[in-house]
Amino acid sequence: MIRAQNAIRLGLRAATRNPELAFAKTLLDLGGTALSLLPVVFAAVCAYVVATRADLAAGLFRAVAALQAMTWSTAGALACALLLSWALGAAFWSGALPLLAADAELSRRPPPGNFFLLAGRGFSRVVSASAMATGILLLVRIAFVIVIGGSALACILHPTVGRFAAVALFLTAAIALYFLLDLLGELWLVRAAALGDGTTVAFGRAASLLGRRLGACLLVSIEFAFFDLMVALVSGFAVAGALSQADVGLDPNSTVFSIPARVAVSIAFGAVFAWLEVARKGSLAALAADDDGLIEGPPPGPAPPPRREPIVEALPVPEERIVEALPVPEEPIVEALPVPEEPIVEALPVPEEEKKDPGEGE
């Protein structure tokens, strides 16, 4: 079972090793934003054209009338643009999430040429799971707005300390619950896209994964939210730096020439946000793959440097005193006693055996 830090490292490595996913996500976000603003810009241009064909007062009335006439058409075009952006986002994640999960499982870049194949196979599952998750979040958001609005109105009409405390407690609980539901929706999408589960099966397994690995999932979301906050602060400072004193003035040339710089800064930080989003989805995909046993053990990393043991200097050995040998007393030399000479016994003469005549015995 991998830890949250390992999952975050796998997600960042997968997003870095597959940069085309972050690039495609950047284009998708910028295209969705431009597509959503297109109906509003078109309505504004039509109102401007109508207003400039008459005097100021009559032109204003005609522009207001034109905007009222285009209200429903503009709203419909805006809804279609949002729906198209959401469908393109679901198609993107249906192909990107399996690649991120495969990168975490194989510990290397997946083979190229599988994005559109995976997107075509998992689009139906991802669309249904994303639609249900988005619908649940939308209903919960509407319910929270209604309850909080009613509680705030009650506090204004009859202000008491208990009511203000209850509203604050409910608001805190609502934020925490919405955060958990949003995390559950992302795990639902990951299970449906990366692991091929059906809509209901993916929801059950996502809820089970969230219950078992709640700490790891929360840590992944909180760390990436912190990264997003840091990037947002840096991008805000960069945009504020682009607004020089010449831009604030009435010089139209400096204002026109500063627009490309602002657009470039926005695109650059949009790419960073897209990279972080891909890495966050990759981290959740790594947790889901590890929950199914597809990732065995911690990912291989660089070998740790050899530990340098400190060299312990030899302590000075005290010189021992040389003990002089005690004088050994000389033992007296014992002279050998005189050995008495033994008498030499002469050998007695051995009588010679008589020679027998060989004929005597017969």
Tab-separated table of N, CA, C and O in Angstrom, residues 115-177:
chain	number	residue	atom	x	y	z
A	115	PHE	N	-4.280	7.060	-26.842
A	115	PHE	CA	-5.171	8.030	-26.211
A	115	PHE	C	-6.582	7.965	-26.808
A	115	PHE	O	-7.575	7.832	-26.084
A	116	PHE	N	-6.672	8.071	-28.108
A	116	PHE	CA	-7.991	8.113	-28.738
A	116	PHE	C	-8.701	6.767	-28.630
A	116	PHE	O	-9.930	6.712	-28.519
A	117	LEU	N	-7.945	5.678	-28.640
A	117	LEU	CA	-8.556	4.365	-28.455
A	117	LEU	C	-9.169	4.232	-27.067
A	117	LEU	O	-10.314	3.783	-26.909
A	118	LEU	N	-8.432	4.641	-26.044
A	118	LEU	CA	-8.950	4.592	-24.681
A	118	LEU	C	-10.097	5.575	-24.481
A	118	LEU	O	-11.059	5.276	-23.765
A	119	ALA	N	-9.995	6.764	-25.106
A	119	ALA	CA	-11.073	7.742	-24.986
A	119	ALA	C	-12.363	7.232	-25.613
A	119	ALA	O	-13.454	7.435	-25.076
A	120	GLY	N	-12.262	6.559	-26.756
A	120	GLY	CA	-13.459	6.004	-27.387
A	120	GLY	C	-14.094	4.887	-26.586
A	120	GLY	O	-15.321	4.760	-26.531
A	121	ARG	N	-13.266	4.057	-25.943
A	121	ARG	CA	-13.818	2.939	-25.178
A	121	ARG	C	-14.460	3.384	-23.869
A	121	ARG	O	-15.477	2.814	-23.454
A	122	GLY	N	-13.880	4.349	-23.202
A	122	GLY	CA	-14.389	4.728	-21.888
A	122	GLY	C	-15.235	5.971	-21.860
A	122	GLY	O	-15.594	6.439	-20.773
A	123	PHE	N	-15.568	6.531	-23.025
A	123	PHE	CA	-16.314	7.799	-23.034
A	123	PHE	C	-17.701	7.643	-22.419
A	123	PHE	O	-18.150	8.508	-21.657
A	124	SER	N	-18.398	6.560	-22.720
A	124	SER	CA	-19.761	6.382	-22.198
A	124	SER	C	-19.757	6.257	-20.678
A	124	SER	O	-20.594	6.859	-19.984
A	125	ARG	N	-18.805	5.503	-20.129
A	125	ARG	CA	-18.732	5.349	-18.672
A	125	ARG	C	-18.379	6.671	-17.996
A	125	ARG	O	-18.984	7.049	-16.982
A	126	VAL	N	-17.421	7.383	-18.580
A	126	VAL	CA	-16.981	8.631	-17.967
A	126	VAL	C	-18.070	9.696	-18.049
A	126	VAL	O	-18.273	10.462	-17.099
A	127	VAL	N	-18.774	9.748	-19.169
A	127	VAL	CA	-19.839	10.747	-19.311
A	127	VAL	C	-20.943	10.504	-18.295
A	127	VAL	O	-21.431	11.438	-17.636
A	128	SER	N	-21.362	9.256	-18.127
A	128	SER	CA	-22.429	8.965	-17.169
A	128	SER	C	-21.978	9.234	-15.739
A	128	SER	O	-22.714	9.844	-14.941
A	129	ALA	N	-20.749	8.806	-15.395
A	129	ALA	CA	-20.260	9.055	-14.037
A	129	ALA	C	-20.076	10.545	-13.776
A	129	ALA	O	-20.436	11.052	-12.707
A	130	SER	N	-19.531	11.264	-14.754
A	130	SER	CA	-19.332	12.699	-14.581
A	130	SER	C	-20.662	13.442	-14.494
A	130	SER	O	-20.800	14.385	-13.705
A	131	ALA	N	-21.651	13.013	-15.288
A	131	ALA	CA	-22.964	13.671	-15.235
A	131	ALA	C	-23.619	13.473	-13.875
A	131	ALA	O	-24.171	14.422	-13.288
A	132	MET	N	-23.566	12.261	-13.350
A	132	MET	CA	-24.179	12.012	-12.045
A	132	MET	C	-23.432	12.742	-10.932
A	132	MET	O	-24.058	13.315	-10.025
A	133	ALA	N	-22.103	12.742	-10.984
A	133	ALA	CA	-21.342	13.455	-9.958
A	133	ALA	C	-21.589	14.959	-10.025
A	133	ALA	O	-21.785	15.614	-8.990
A	134	THR	N	-21.638	15.510	-11.237
A	134	THR	CA	-21.907	16.944	-11.386
A	134	THR	C	-23.315	17.290	-10.934
A	134	THR	O	-23.545	18.322	-10.285
A	135	GLY	N	-24.291	16.433	-11.245
A	135	GLY	CA	-25.663	16.669	-10.804
A	135	GLY	C	-25.799	16.636	-9.290
A	135	GLY	O	-26.490	17.482	-8.696
A	136	ILE	N	-25.133	15.672	-8.639
A	136	ILE	CA	-25.199	15.605	-7.172
A	136	ILE	C	-24.567	16.839	-6.544
A	136	ILE	O	-25.124	17.440	-5.608
A	137	LEU	N	-23.412	17.248	-7.043
A	137	LEU	CA	-22.754	18.440	-6.516
A	137	LEU	C	-23.596	19.692	-6.745
A	137	LEU	O	-23.655	20.579	-5.877
A	138	LEU	N	-24.253	19.771	-7.891
A	138	LEU	CA	-25.098	20.934	-8.173
A	138	LEU	C	-26.303	20.991	-7.237
A	138	LEU	O	-26.637	22.060	-6.706
A	139	LEU	N	-26.931	19.856	-7.001
A	139	LEU	CA	-28.063	19.821	-6.077
A	139	LEU	C	-27.627	20.158	-4.651
A	139	LEU	O	-28.330	20.902	-3.935
A	140	VAL	N	-26.489	19.629	-4.236
A	140	VAL	CA	-25.992	19.940	-2.888
A	140	VAL	C	-25.658	21.416	-2.773
A	140	VAL	O	-25.952	22.060	-1.750
A	141	ARG	N	-25.080	21.991	-3.813
A	141	ARG	CA	-24.754	23.418	-3.780
A	141	ARG	C	-26.015	24.268	-3.686
A	141	ARG	O	-26.068	25.249	-2.912
A	142	ILE	N	-27.024	23.917	-4.458
A	142	ILE	CA	-28.291	24.669	-4.393
A	142	ILE	C	-28.916	24.554	-3.010
A	142	ILE	O	-29.412	25.546	-2.442
A	143	ALA	N	-28.896	23.348	-2.440
A	143	ALA	CA	-29.462	23.166	-1.101
A	143	ALA	C	-28.690	23.981	-0.062
A	143	ALA	O	-29.291	24.611	0.829
A	144	PHE	N	-27.370	24.008	-0.165
A	144	PHE	CA	-26.578	24.798	0.771
A	144	PHE	C	-26.880	26.287	0.648
A	144	PHE	O	-26.987	26.999	1.655
A	145	VAL	N	-27.014	26.758	-0.579
A	145	VAL	CA	-27.304	28.191	-0.779
A	145	VAL	C	-28.657	28.551	-0.187
A	145	VAL	O	-28.814	29.592	0.485
A	146	ILE	N	-29.644	27.686	-0.393
A	146	ILE	CA	-30.979	27.968	0.146
A	146	ILE	C	-30.968	27.977	1.669
A	146	ILE	O	-31.509	28.887	2.322
A	147	VAL	N	-30.330	26.970	2.257
A	147	VAL	CA	-30.313	26.882	3.726
A	147	VAL	C	-29.513	28.021	4.330
A	147	VAL	O	-29.938	28.643	5.314
A	148	ILE	N	-28.366	28.327	3.761
A	148	ILE	CA	-27.546	29.401	4.312
A	148	ILE	C	-28.228	30.752	4.122
A	148	ILE	O	-28.193	31.623	5.010
A	149	GLY	N	-28.892	30.946	2.961
A	149	GLY	CA	-29.629	32.196	2.760
A	149	GLY	C	-30.765	32.354	3.752
A	149	GLY	O	-30.976	33.447	4.316
A	150	GLY	N	-31.526	31.259	4.009
A	150	GLY	CA	-32.605	31.329	4.996
A	150	GLY	C	-32.074	31.570	6.398
A	150	GLY	O	-32.667	32.343	7.173
A	151	SER	N	-30.954	30.938	6.744
A	151	SER	CA	-30.383	31.135	8.076
A	151	SER	C	-29.860	32.558	8.243
A	151	SER	O	-30.027	33.173	9.308
A	152	ALA	N	-29.238	33.101	7.200
A	152	ALA	CA	-28.751	34.477	7.281
A	152	ALA	C	-29.904	35.467	7.407
A	152	ALA	O	-29.823	36.447	8.165
A	153	LEU	N	-31.009	35.223	6.687
A	153	LEU	CA	-32.174	36.098	6.798
A	153	LEU	C	-32.779	36.033	8.201
A	153	LEU	O	-33.180	37.068	8.760
A	154	ALA	N	-32.811	34.811	8.771
A	154	ALA	CA	-33.334	34.671	10.136
A	154	ALA	C	-32.444	35.387	11.144
A	154	ALA	O	-32.930	35.998	12.102
A	155	CYS	N	-31.133	35.341	10.928
A	155	CYS	CA	-30.224	36.049	11.827
A	155	CYS	C	-30.373	37.558	11.712
A	155	CYS	O	-30.207	38.293	12.691
A	156	ILE	N	-30.663	38.039	10.491
A	156	ILE	CA	-30.851	39.484	10.325
A	156	ILE	C	-32.149	39.952	10.981
A	156	ILE	O	-32.204	41.004	11.632
A	157	LEU	N	-33.201	39.147	10.828
A	157	LEU	CA	-34.492	39.543	11.412
A	157	LEU	C	-34.507	39.378	12.923
A	157	LEU	O	-35.028	40.246	13.635
A	158	HIS	N	-33.961	38.296	13.417
A	158	HIS	CA	-33.934	38.040	14.863
A	158	HIS	C	-32.508	37.670	15.261
A	158	HIS	O	-32.179	36.484	15.416
A	159	PRO	N	-31.631	38.652	15.388
A	159	PRO	CA	-30.222	38.343	15.673
A	159	PRO	C	-30.015	37.867	17.110
A	159	PRO	O	-30.413	38.527	18.061
A	160	THR	N	-29.471	36.707	17.250
A	160	THR	CA	-29.076	36.149	18.544
A	160	THR	C	-27.709	35.484	18.395
A	160	THR	O	-27.293	35.111	17.278
A	161	VAL	N	-27.044	35.337	19.524
A	161	VAL	CA	-25.718	34.718	19.506
A	161	VAL	C	-25.820	33.251	19.087
A	161	VAL	O	-24.989	32.735	18.324
A	162	GLY	N	-26.840	32.575	19.553
A	162	GLY	CA	-27.003	31.166	19.210
A	162	GLY	C	-27.229	30.953	17.721
A	162	GLY	O	-26.695	30.005	17.139
A	163	ARG	N	-28.009	31.827	17.102
A	163	ARG	CA	-28.253	31.683	15.663
A	163	ARG	C	-26.998	31.950	14.852
A	163	ARG	O	-26.722	31.246	13.863
A	164	PHE	N	-26.230	32.949	15.232
A	164	PHE	CA	-24.981	33.215	14.513
A	164	PHE	C	-24.006	32.044	14.667
A	164	PHE	O	-23.328	31.655	13.705
A	165	ALA	N	-23.952	31.480	15.861
A	165	ALA	CA	-23.073	30.321	16.062
A	165	ALA	C	-23.558	29.123	15.248
A	165	ALA	O	-22.742	28.379	14.676
A	166	ALA	N	-24.882	28.947	15.178
A	166	ALA	CA	-25.418	27.831	14.392
A	166	ALA	C	-25.135	28.020	12.910
A	166	ALA	O	-24.796	27.054	12.201
A	167	VAL	N	-25.254	29.248	12.423
A	167	VAL	CA	-24.955	29.511	11.012
A	167	VAL	C	-23.476	29.262	10.713
A	167	VAL	O	-23.117	28.661	9.682
A	168	ALA	N	-22.597	29.698	11.614
A	168	ALA	CA	-21.163	29.474	11.410
A	168	ALA	C	-20.835	27.980	11.430
A	168	ALA	O	-20.049	27.494	10.603
A	169	LEU	N	-21.462	27.242	12.362
A	169	LEU	CA	-21.217	25.800	12.423
A	169	LEU	C	-21.734	25.094	11.173
A	169	LEU	O	-21.066	24.210	10.609
A	170	PHE	N	-22.922	25.507	10.727
A	170	PHE	CA	-23.471	24.885	9.518
A	170	PHE	C	-22.628	25.220	8.289
A	170	PHE	O	-22.419	24.356	7.421
A	171	LEU	N	-22.129	26.438	8.217
A	171	LEU	CA	-21.299	26.815	7.077
A	171	LEU	C	-19.995	26.009	7.048
A	171	LEU	O	-19.558	25.545	5.987
A	172	THR	N	-19.394	25.809	8.229
A	172	THR	CA	-18.168	25.003	8.291
A	172	THR	C	-18.433	23.559	7.884
A	172	THR	O	-17.673	22.954	7.110
A	173	ALA	N	-19.525	22.981	8.406
A	173	ALA	CA	-19.871	21.604	8.049
A	173	ALA	C	-20.210	21.482	6.564
A	173	ALA	O	-19.877	20.479	5.915
A	174	ALA	N	-20.863	22.501	6.002
A	174	ALA	CA	-21.222	22.469	4.584
A	174	ALA	C	-19.975	22.511	3.708
A	174	ALA	O	-19.884	21.794	2.702
A	175	ILE	N	-18.987	23.323	4.087
A	175	ILE	CA	-17.750	23.388	3.310
A	175	ILE	C	-17.017	22.052	3.356
A	175	ILE	O	-16.527	21.542	2.334
A	176	ALA	N	-16.944	21.445	4.557
A	176	ALA	CA	-16.266	20.151	4.680
A	176	ALA	C	-17.002	19.064	3.892
A	176	ALA	O	-16.371	18.241	3.201
A	177	LEU	N	-18.337	19.059	3.976
A	177	LEU	CA	-19.112	18.050	3.247
A	177	LEU	C	-18.987	18.241	1.738
A	177	LEU	O	-18.860	17.254	0.989
